[in-house]
Each structure stands twice: as structure tokens, then as C-alpha cells.
Amino acid sequence: MYYRLGCHLCDAMIAALRYLQHELAFELELVDIDKNPDLRKRYNVDVPVVTLGTEVVCFHFFEEDMVRQALQDG
């Protein structure tokens, strides 16, 4: 998941993903876009962004159905 430190939407997305992680046992990698100029340029106004591989699953707000579907398909 791409996020920005101090972003309230990011904090909410992380909490939702961690909750779902207990049920579905997936790996969650947090990447702060402000530590990478390329990621900051690409996702600056779109954080938080949940990806699976190179596919964007959801951004701004947690979409549980989209995350579940991506994990099933992935």
C-alpha cells in the first residue's frame, strides 16, 4: 500500500487492511511515497493506494469488495 505519513485517509486504510488481514492472511507492505520521488509524482494526490502487483485495487477509500476480489483473483 502506498501512503503518506500523517494522512488521515491513509491511517483509516491501514487500519481496515490490518483488520481484514486477520481473516484473509495476506502480506501488507507499507510504502511511504514521500521517500521516493517517482512514487510521489505518480500518486501524490491519490494516496492511499492499494495495489496487488502492478494493479491498483483501490485508492482514497477502502473498498473491501475490491480488495477481497483482487486477493481471490491474485
Coordinates of N, CA, C and O in Angstrom, one line a residue:
M1 N 0.8 -1.2 0.0 CA 0.0 0.0 0.0 C 0.9 1.2 0.0 O 1.8 1.3 0.8
Y2 N 0.6 2.2 -0.9 CA 1.3 3.4 -0.9 C 0.5 4.4 0.0 O -0.7 4.5 -0.1
Y3 N 1.3 5.1 0.8 CA 0.7 6.0 1.8 C 1.6 7.2 2.0 O 2.7 7.3 1.5
R4 N 1.0 8.2 2.8 CA 1.8 9.3 3.2 C 1.6 9.5 4.7 O 0.5 9.4 5.2
L5 N 2.7 9.6 5.4 CA 2.8 9.8 6.8 C 1.9 11.0 7.2 O 2.0 12.0 6.6
G6 N 1.0 10.8 8.2 CA 0.2 11.9 8.7 C -1.1 12.0 7.9 O -1.9 12.9 8.2
C7 N -1.4 11.2 6.9 CA -2.6 11.3 6.1 C -3.7 10.5 6.8 O -3.5 9.3 7.1
H8 N -4.8 11.2 7.2 CA -5.9 10.5 7.9 C -6.6 9.4 7.0 O -7.0 8.4 7.6
L9 N -6.6 9.6 5.7 CA -7.2 8.6 4.9 C -6.3 7.4 4.8 O -6.8 6.2 4.8
C10 N -5.0 7.6 4.9 CA -4.0 6.5 4.9 C -4.2 5.7 6.2 O -4.1 4.5 6.2
D11 N -4.3 6.4 7.3 CA -4.4 5.8 8.6 C -5.6 4.9 8.6 O -5.6 3.8 9.1
A12 N -6.8 5.4 8.1 CA -8.0 4.6 8.0 C -7.9 3.4 7.1 O -8.3 2.3 7.5
M13 N -7.2 3.6 6.0 CA -7.0 2.4 5.1 C -6.1 1.4 5.7 O -6.4 0.2 5.6
I14 N -5.0 1.8 6.4 CA -4.1 0.8 7.0 C -4.9 0.0 8.1 O -4.8 -1.2 8.1
A15 N -5.7 0.7 8.9 CA -6.5 0.0 9.9 C -7.5 -1.0 9.3 O -7.6 -2.1 9.8
A16 N -8.1 -0.6 8.2 CA -9.1 -1.5 7.6 C -8.4 -2.7 7.0 O -8.8 -3.9 7.1
L17 N -7.2 -2.5 6.4 CA -6.5 -3.6 5.8 C -5.9 -4.5 6.9 O -5.9 -5.8 6.7
R18 N -5.4 -4.0 8.0 CA -4.9 -4.8 9.1 C -6.1 -5.7 9.7 O -5.8 -6.8 10.0
Y19 N -7.2 -5.1 9.8 CA -8.4 -5.8 10.3 C -8.7 -7.0 9.3 O -8.9 -8.2 9.8
L20 N -8.8 -6.8 8.0 CA -9.1 -7.8 7.0 C -7.9 -8.8 7.0 O -8.2 -10.0 6.7
Q21 N -6.7 -8.4 7.2 CA -5.6 -9.3 7.2 C -5.7 -10.4 8.2 O -5.2 -11.5 7.9
H22 N -6.4 -10.2 9.3 CA -6.6 -11.3 10.3 C -7.4 -12.4 9.7 O -7.2 -13.6 10.0
E23 N -8.4 -12.0 8.9 CA -9.3 -13.0 8.3 C -8.6 -13.7 7.1 O -8.7 -14.9 6.9
L24 N -8.0 -12.9 6.2 CA -7.5 -13.4 4.9 C -6.0 -13.8 4.9 O -5.5 -14.3 3.8
A25 N -5.3 -13.4 5.9 CA -3.8 -13.7 6.0 C -3.0 -13.4 4.7 O -2.4 -14.2 4.1
F26 N -3.1 -12.1 4.4 CA -2.2 -11.6 3.2 C -1.1 -10.7 3.8 O -1.2 -10.3 4.9
E27 N -0.1 -10.6 3.0 CA 1.0 -9.7 3.3 C 0.7 -8.3 3.0 O 0.1 -8.0 1.9
L28 N 1.0 -7.4 3.9 CA 0.8 -5.9 3.7 C 2.1 -5.2 3.8 O 2.8 -5.2 4.8
E29 N 2.5 -4.6 2.7 CA 3.7 -3.8 2.6 C 3.3 -2.3 2.5 O 2.6 -1.9 1.6
L30 N 3.8 -1.5 3.5 CA 3.5 -0.1 3.5 C 4.7 0.7 2.9 O 5.9 0.5 3.3
V31 N 4.4 1.5 1.9 CA 5.5 2.3 1.2 C 5.1 3.8 1.3 O 4.1 4.2 0.8
D32 N 5.9 4.6 2.0 CA 5.7 6.0 2.1 C 6.2 6.7 0.8 O 7.3 6.6 0.5
I33 N 5.2 7.3 0.1 CA 5.5 7.8 -1.2 C 6.5 9.0 -1.1 O 7.2 9.4 -2.1
D34 N 6.5 9.7 0.1 CA 7.4 10.8 0.2 C 8.9 10.5 0.3 O 9.7 11.4 0.2
K35 N 9.2 9.2 0.4 CA 10.6 8.8 0.4 C 11.1 8.4 -1.0 O 12.2 8.0 -1.1
N36 N 10.2 8.5 -2.0 CA 10.5 8.1 -3.3 C 9.9 9.1 -4.3 O 8.7 9.2 -4.5
P37 N 10.8 9.9 -4.9 CA 10.3 11.0 -5.8 C 9.4 10.5 -7.0 O 8.4 11.1 -7.3
D38 N 9.7 9.3 -7.5 CA 8.9 8.8 -8.6 C 7.5 8.4 -8.1 O 6.5 8.7 -8.8
L39 N 7.4 7.8 -6.9 CA 6.1 7.4 -6.4 C 5.3 8.7 -6.0 O 4.1 8.7 -6.1
R40 N 6.0 9.6 -5.4 CA 5.4 10.9 -5.0 C 4.7 11.6 -6.2 O 3.6 12.0 -6.2
K41 N 5.5 11.6 -7.3 CA 5.0 12.2 -8.6 C 3.8 11.4 -9.1 O 2.8 12.0 -9.5
R42 N 3.8 10.1 -9.0 CA 2.8 9.3 -9.6 C 1.5 9.3 -8.7 O 0.4 9.3 -9.3
Y43 N 1.6 9.2 -7.4 CA 0.5 9.0 -6.5 C 0.2 10.2 -5.6 O -0.6 10.1 -4.7
N44 N 0.8 11.3 -5.8 CA 0.8 12.5 -4.9 C -0.6 12.8 -4.3 O -0.8 12.8 -3.1
V45 N -1.6 12.9 -5.2 CA -3.0 13.3 -4.7 C -3.9 12.1 -4.6 O -5.1 12.2 -4.3
D46 N -3.4 10.9 -4.9 CA -4.2 9.7 -4.9 C -4.0 8.8 -3.7 O -4.7 7.8 -3.6
V47 N -3.1 9.1 -2.8 CA -2.9 8.3 -1.6 C -4.2 8.3 -0.7 O -4.8 9.3 -0.6
P48 N -4.4 7.2 0.0 CA -3.7 6.0 -0.1 C -4.1 5.2 -1.3 O -5.2 5.3 -1.9
V49 N -3.2 4.3 -1.8 CA -3.4 3.5 -2.9 C -3.0 2.0 -2.5 O -1.9 1.7 -2.0
V50 N -4.0 1.1 -2.8 CA -3.8 -0.3 -2.5 C -3.5 -0.9 -3.9 O -4.3 -0.8 -4.8
T51 N -2.4 -1.6 -4.0 CA -2.1 -2.4 -5.2 C -1.8 -3.8 -4.9 O -1.5 -4.2 -3.8
L52 N -2.0 -4.6 -5.9 CA -1.6 -6.0 -5.9 C -0.8 -6.2 -7.1 O -1.3 -6.2 -8.2
G53 N 0.5 -6.4 -6.9 CA 1.4 -6.4 -8.0 C 1.4 -5.0 -8.6 O 1.6 -4.0 -7.9
T54 N 1.2 -4.9 -9.9 CA 1.2 -3.6 -10.6 C -0.3 -3.1 -10.7 O -0.4 -2.0 -11.3
E55 N -1.2 -3.8 -10.3 CA -2.7 -3.5 -10.4 C -3.1 -2.6 -9.3 O -3.0 -3.0 -8.1
V56 N -3.7 -1.5 -9.5 CA -4.3 -0.6 -8.5 C -5.7 -1.3 -8.1 O -6.5 -1.5 -9.0
V57 N -5.9 -1.6 -6.9 CA -7.1 -2.2 -6.4 C -8.1 -1.1 -5.9 O -9.3 -1.2 -6.3
C58 N -7.6 -0.2 -5.1 CA -8.5 1.0 -4.7 C -7.6 2.1 -4.3 O -6.4 1.9 -4.0
F59 N -8.1 3.3 -4.2 CA -7.4 4.4 -3.7 C -8.4 5.4 -3.1 O -9.6 5.3 -3.3
H60 N -7.8 6.2 -2.2 CA -8.6 7.2 -1.4 C -9.3 6.5 -0.2 O -9.1 6.9 0.9
F61 N -10.2 5.6 -0.6 CA -11.0 5.0 0.5 C -10.9 3.4 0.3 O -10.8 2.9 -0.8
F62 N -11.1 2.8 1.5 CA -11.0 1.3 1.5 C -12.3 0.7 0.8 O -13.4 1.1 1.2
E63 N -12.1 -0.1 -0.2 CA -13.2 -0.8 -0.8 C -13.0 -2.3 -0.6 O -12.3 -3.0 -1.3
E64 N -13.6 -2.8 0.5 CA -13.5 -4.2 0.9 C -13.8 -5.2 -0.2 O -13.0 -6.1 -0.4
D65 N -14.8 -5.0 -0.9 CA -15.2 -5.9 -2.0 C -14.1 -6.0 -3.1 O -13.8 -7.1 -3.6
M66 N -13.5 -4.8 -3.4 CA -12.5 -4.8 -4.4 C -11.2 -5.5 -3.9 O -10.6 -6.2 -4.7
V67 N -10.9 -5.3 -2.7 CA -9.7 -6.0 -2.1 C -9.9 -7.5 -2.0 O -9.0 -8.2 -2.4
R68 N -11.1 -7.9 -1.6 CA -11.4 -9.3 -1.5 C -11.3 -10.0 -2.9 O -10.7 -11.0 -3.1
Q69 N -11.9 -9.3 -3.9 CA -11.9 -9.8 -5.2 C -10.4 -9.9 -5.8 O -10.1 -10.9 -6.4
A70 N -9.6 -8.9 -5.5 CA -8.2 -8.9 -6.0 C -7.4 -10.0 -5.4 O -6.6 -10.7 -6.0
L71 N -7.7 -10.3 -4.1 CA -6.9 -11.3 -3.4 C -7.4 -12.7 -3.9 O -6.6 -13.6 -4.0
Q72 N -8.6 -12.9 -4.2 CA -9.1 -14.1 -4.8 C -8.6 -14.4 -6.2 O -8.2 -15.5 -6.5
D73 N -8.5 -13.3 -7.0 CA -8.0 -13.4 -8.3 C -6.5 -13.5 -8.4 O -6.0 -14.1 -9.4
G74 N -5.8 -12.9 -7.4 CA -4.4 -12.8 -7.5 C -3.7 -14.1 -7.1 O -2.7 -14.4 -7.3

